[in-house]
């Protein structure tokens, strides 16, 4: 893995909090076996570009738990507004019985021309308990995304801690090892250590038969306090996807590299000089994207996370 690199952008976005609401309604067309999401509008979304006082929002949907199976649906981008009107229908061809064991994830994003889109909020709907007789649009509050657990006792925290978000844009990898004549089917996993639960775990889609895959995948973690950044570590690992098991190709760990987390010695706080420099630059320049291409390496103490 010494010749492979992972391109990543990261940013500590404390000022872009999820806010506002989205108006939509759901329907199922029995005749065409089609799930329909009518996205009406949003209001009072967060401002991403504070200098210009603007956001360029769009709405994205997935059916969970298997995002890849049904794919995502997106509305058009509405520019220079925090209260966009869409009036669009997003459609999925799916049997009703299958639909009822899914969850709808609806999120709002700011569109960035370079692909570094900013998360503005989301909400989830358990379709098994949805009132399908209600076909009129209703307003729903947007919520923040993944929260990492607070690792320190409450009595050790400041009374009014500053909370923010860490955004990670996984751009691409280069020069992956050719394990098969057709190449590799790669994807990237992400955890925020010391948390290895499902709340922390996120991953990109699989890019097939490509030694230089482009992911352009944005990961958002909120609930970060400023002091947590010195004790947490973002672990990004690249894998070759196989039917029976996935093959580890290499990874990076973004942290301060002290060997300690919240005063406890840990083997995963072992960031290289390049990785430490990247993380420290992010901490020193909040609300700005930091870019780097970092070499993949074997990781000490790597566990078989879910």
Coordinates of C-alpha atoms in Angstrom, one line a residue:
X1 CA 0.0 0.0 0.0
X2 CA 3.0 2.3 0.2
X3 CA 2.4 3.7 -3.3
X4 CA -1.3 4.3 -2.9
X5 CA -2.7 7.6 -1.8
X6 CA -6.1 8.9 -0.5
X7 CA -7.2 12.4 -1.3
X8 CA -9.2 13.9 1.4
X9 CA -10.6 17.3 2.4
X10 CA -11.6 18.1 6.0
X11 CA -13.1 21.0 7.9
X12 CA -14.4 21.8 11.3
X13 CA -17.7 23.5 10.6
X14 CA -18.9 24.9 13.9
X15 CA -21.0 27.7 12.4
X16 CA -23.1 25.7 10.0
X17 CA -25.8 24.2 12.2
X18 CA -28.7 22.2 10.9
X19 CA -31.8 24.3 11.0
X20 CA -35.0 25.0 9.2
X21 CA -37.6 22.6 7.9
X22 CA -38.7 20.8 4.7
X23 CA -42.3 20.4 3.4
X24 CA -43.1 17.2 1.6
X25 CA -45.6 14.4 1.3
X26 CA -45.5 10.7 0.4
X27 CA -47.6 8.5 -1.8
X28 CA -47.6 5.0 -3.3
X29 CA -48.9 4.4 -6.8
X30 CA -50.3 0.8 -6.6
X31 CA -50.9 0.6 -10.4
X32 CA -47.3 1.4 -11.3
X33 CA -45.8 0.0 -8.1
X34 CA -44.0 3.4 -7.6
X35 CA -43.1 5.2 -4.4
X36 CA -43.4 8.9 -4.8
X37 CA -41.9 11.7 -2.7
X38 CA -43.3 15.1 -3.5
X39 CA -40.8 17.7 -2.3
X40 CA -42.5 21.0 -2.0
X41 CA -40.1 23.4 -0.4
X42 CA -37.8 24.3 2.5
X43 CA -37.6 27.3 4.7
X44 CA -35.1 29.0 7.0
X45 CA -32.1 26.8 6.0
X46 CA -28.6 27.6 7.3
X47 CA -26.5 30.1 5.5
X48 CA -23.3 28.4 4.2
X49 CA -21.6 31.3 2.5
X50 CA -21.7 34.0 5.2
X51 CA -19.8 36.6 3.2
X52 CA -22.5 36.5 0.5
X53 CA -25.3 35.5 2.8
X54 CA -26.4 32.6 0.6
X55 CA -26.9 28.9 0.2
X56 CA -27.5 26.8 -2.9
X57 CA -29.7 24.0 -1.5
X58 CA -31.0 20.8 -3.0
X59 CA -32.8 17.8 -1.5
X60 CA -31.5 14.2 -1.6
X61 CA -33.2 11.0 -0.6
X62 CA -32.2 7.4 0.1
X63 CA -34.1 4.2 1.1
X64 CA -32.4 2.6 4.1
X65 CA -30.7 0.3 5.1
X66 CA -29.3 -0.4 1.7
X67 CA -28.5 2.9 0.0
X68 CA -26.8 1.4 -2.9
X69 CA -29.6 -1.0 -3.9
X70 CA -32.2 1.6 -4.8
X71 CA -29.8 4.6 -5.3
X72 CA -30.3 8.2 -4.5
X73 CA -32.7 10.7 -5.9
X74 CA -32.1 14.5 -6.0
X75 CA -34.0 17.6 -6.7
X76 CA -32.7 20.5 -8.8
X77 CA -30.4 23.0 -7.1
X78 CA -32.0 26.3 -6.1
X79 CA -29.4 29.1 -6.0
X80 CA -29.0 32.0 -3.6
X81 CA -31.9 31.1 -1.3
X82 CA -32.5 29.7 2.2
X83 CA -36.2 29.1 1.4
X84 CA -36.1 27.2 -1.9
X85 CA -39.3 26.0 -3.7
X86 CA -39.0 22.7 -5.6
X87 CA -42.4 21.2 -6.4
X88 CA -40.6 18.1 -7.6
X89 CA -41.5 14.4 -7.4
X90 CA -38.8 11.9 -6.6
X91 CA -39.7 8.3 -7.7
X92 CA -38.7 4.8 -6.7
X93 CA -39.9 1.6 -8.5
X94 CA -40.4 -0.8 -5.6
X95 CA -43.0 -3.3 -4.3
X96 CA -45.1 -2.0 -1.4
X97 CA -44.2 -4.9 0.9
X98 CA -40.5 -4.2 0.4
X99 CA -41.1 -0.5 0.9
X100 CA -42.7 -1.0 4.2
X101 CA -39.5 -2.5 5.7
X102 CA -37.5 0.6 4.6
X103 CA -36.7 3.9 6.1
X104 CA -36.7 7.1 4.0
X105 CA -33.7 9.3 4.6
X106 CA -34.3 12.8 3.3
X107 CA -31.4 15.3 3.6
X108 CA -30.7 18.9 2.4
X109 CA -27.4 20.0 1.1
X110 CA -25.6 23.1 -0.2
X111 CA -24.2 22.5 -3.7
X112 CA -20.6 23.5 -4.1
X113 CA -19.2 23.8 -7.7
X114 CA -16.1 21.8 -6.7
X115 CA -18.1 19.0 -5.1
X116 CA -17.5 19.9 -1.5
X117 CA -21.2 20.0 -0.6
X118 CA -22.2 21.1 2.8
X119 CA -24.8 19.2 4.9
X120 CA -27.7 21.4 6.0
X121 CA -30.0 18.9 7.8
X122 CA -31.9 15.7 7.5
X123 CA -34.9 13.7 8.8
X124 CA -35.8 10.0 8.6
X125 CA -39.3 8.4 8.1
X126 CA -40.1 4.8 9.2
X127 CA -42.3 3.8 6.3
X128 CA -43.9 0.9 8.2
X129 CA -45.6 3.4 10.5
X130 CA -46.3 6.1 7.9
X131 CA -50.0 7.3 7.5
X132 CA -50.4 6.5 3.8
X133 CA -53.9 8.1 3.8
X134 CA -52.2 11.5 4.4
X135 CA -51.2 12.8 0.9
X136 CA -51.0 16.5 1.8
X137 CA -47.6 18.2 2.2
X138 CA -46.6 18.8 5.8
X139 CA -43.6 20.5 7.4
X140 CA -40.9 18.6 9.2
X141 CA -37.9 19.9 11.2
X142 CA -34.4 19.2 9.9
X143 CA -32.0 17.6 12.3
X144 CA -28.3 17.2 12.7
X145 CA -26.5 14.1 11.5
X146 CA -24.3 11.6 13.3
X147 CA -23.4 12.4 16.9
X148 CA -20.3 11.0 18.5
X149 CA -20.7 10.0 22.1
X150 CA -19.4 12.3 24.7
X151 CA -16.3 10.5 26.0
X152 CA -15.7 12.6 29.2
X153 CA -17.9 12.8 32.3
X154 CA -20.2 15.8 32.2
X155 CA -18.7 17.3 35.3
X156 CA -15.4 17.6 33.5
X157 CA -16.8 19.6 30.6
X158 CA -17.2 23.4 30.4
X159 CA -20.7 24.7 31.3
X160 CA -21.1 26.2 27.8
X161 CA -19.0 24.2 25.4
X162 CA -18.7 25.1 21.8
X163 CA -20.1 22.4 19.6
X164 CA -19.5 22.0 15.9
X165 CA -19.2 19.7 12.9
X166 CA -16.4 17.9 11.2
X167 CA -16.9 17.5 7.4
X168 CA -14.8 15.0 5.5
X169 CA -14.8 14.9 1.7
X170 CA -13.3 11.7 0.4
X171 CA -12.3 12.7 -3.1
X172 CA -10.4 9.7 -4.6
X173 CA -7.6 7.2 -4.3
X174 CA -4.7 6.6 -6.7
X175 CA -2.5 3.7 -7.7
X176 CA -4.4 0.9 -5.8
X177 CA -2.8 -2.5 -6.1
X178 CA -4.2 -4.6 -8.9
X179 CA -5.5 -7.7 -7.1
X180 CA -7.3 -9.1 -10.2
X181 CA -6.9 -8.6 -14.0
X182 CA -10.0 -6.5 -13.9
X183 CA -8.7 -4.2 -11.2
X184 CA -10.3 -3.7 -7.7
X185 CA -13.8 -2.9 -6.5
X186 CA -12.9 -0.4 -3.8
X187 CA -14.8 1.6 -1.1
X188 CA -13.8 3.7 1.9
X189 CA -14.9 3.1 5.5
X190 CA -14.8 5.8 8.1
X191 CA -14.9 5.7 11.9
X192 CA -14.3 8.4 14.5
X193 CA -12.3 6.7 17.2
X194 CA -12.6 5.9 20.1
X195 CA -16.2 5.3 18.9
X196 CA -16.6 2.1 16.8
X197 CA -20.4 1.9 16.9
X198 CA -22.8 2.1 14.0
X199 CA -23.3 5.8 14.9
X200 CA -19.7 6.5 14.0
X201 CA -19.5 4.1 11.0
X202 CA -20.0 5.5 7.5
X203 CA -18.8 4.4 4.1
X204 CA -18.7 5.4 0.4
X205 CA -20.2 3.5 -2.5
X206 CA -18.2 0.8 -4.2
X207 CA -16.3 1.8 -7.4
X208 CA -15.7 -1.2 -9.6
X209 CA -12.8 -2.2 -11.7
X210 CA -10.8 1.0 -11.1
X211 CA -7.3 1.4 -9.7
X212 CA -7.9 5.2 -9.4
X213 CA -11.5 5.4 -8.1
X214 CA -13.2 8.8 -7.7
X215 CA -15.6 8.8 -4.7
X216 CA -16.5 12.5 -4.1
X217 CA -18.3 11.4 -0.9
X218 CA -19.0 13.8 1.9
X219 CA -19.1 12.6 5.5
X220 CA -20.5 14.8 8.3
X221 CA -20.0 14.3 12.1
X222 CA -21.6 16.7 14.5
X223 CA -21.7 17.1 18.3
X224 CA -17.9 17.8 18.4
X225 CA -16.6 20.0 21.1
X226 CA -13.4 21.9 20.4
X227 CA -11.4 19.9 23.0
X228 CA -12.7 16.6 21.5
X229 CA -10.6 17.2 18.4
X230 CA -7.4 16.5 20.4
X231 CA -8.7 13.2 21.7
X232 CA -10.6 11.9 18.7
X233 CA -9.1 10.3 15.5
X234 CA -10.7 9.9 12.1
X235 CA -9.8 6.5 10.7
X236 CA -10.3 6.1 6.9
X237 CA -9.6 2.7 5.4
X238 CA -9.8 1.5 1.8
X239 CA -11.2 -1.9 1.0
X240 CA -11.6 -4.2 -1.9
X241 CA -15.2 -5.5 -2.0
X242 CA -15.6 -9.2 -2.3
X243 CA -18.7 -11.4 -2.0
X244 CA -17.6 -13.4 1.1
X245 CA -15.2 -10.9 2.7
X246 CA -13.6 -7.5 2.1
X247 CA -9.8 -7.2 1.6
X248 CA -8.0 -4.4 3.5
X249 CA -5.9 -2.2 1.1
X250 CA -4.6 0.5 3.5
X251 CA -5.7 3.4 5.6
X252 CA -4.9 6.7 7.3
X253 CA -5.6 8.1 10.8
X254 CA -6.2 11.8 11.2
X255 CA -5.4 12.9 14.8
X256 CA -2.8 14.4 17.0
X257 CA -0.7 11.2 17.2
X258 CA 0.1 11.4 20.9
X259 CA -0.7 7.8 21.7
X260 CA -3.4 8.9 24.2
X261 CA -7.1 9.6 24.1
X262 CA -8.8 11.3 27.1
X263 CA -5.8 10.3 29.2
X264 CA -5.8 6.6 28.2
X265 CA -3.0 5.0 26.2
X266 CA -4.4 3.7 22.9
X267 CA -2.7 2.0 19.9
X268 CA -4.8 3.8 17.3
X269 CA -3.6 7.4 18.1
X270 CA -0.6 6.8 15.9
X271 CA -0.9 9.3 13.1
X272 CA 2.1 10.0 11.0
X273 CA 3.7 13.4 10.7
X274 CA 1.8 14.1 7.5
X275 CA -1.5 13.0 9.1
X276 CA -0.9 15.1 12.3
X277 CA 0.0 18.2 10.2
X278 CA -3.2 17.8 8.3
X279 CA -5.4 17.5 11.4
X280 CA -3.6 20.3 13.2
X281 CA -4.1 22.6 10.2
X282 CA -7.8 21.8 10.2
X283 CA -8.1 22.6 14.0
X284 CA -6.2 25.9 13.4
X285 CA -8.4 27.1 10.6
X286 CA -12.1 26.5 11.4
X287 CA -14.8 26.9 8.8
X288 CA -12.3 26.3 5.9
X289 CA -11.6 23.2 3.8
X290 CA -8.1 21.7 4.1
X291 CA -6.9 19.5 1.3
X292 CA -4.3 16.7 1.2
X293 CA -3.3 13.5 -0.5
X294 CA -2.0 11.1 2.1
X295 CA -0.2 7.8 1.6
X296 CA -2.1 4.7 2.6
X297 CA -0.4 2.5 5.2
X298 CA -1.0 -0.6 7.3
X299 CA -2.7 0.3 10.6
X300 CA -1.5 -0.9 14.0
X301 CA -4.2 -2.4 16.2
X302 CA -6.7 -2.5 13.4
X303 CA -9.8 -4.3 14.6
X304 CA -12.6 -6.0 12.7
X305 CA -15.1 -3.2 13.0
X306 CA -18.6 -3.8 11.7

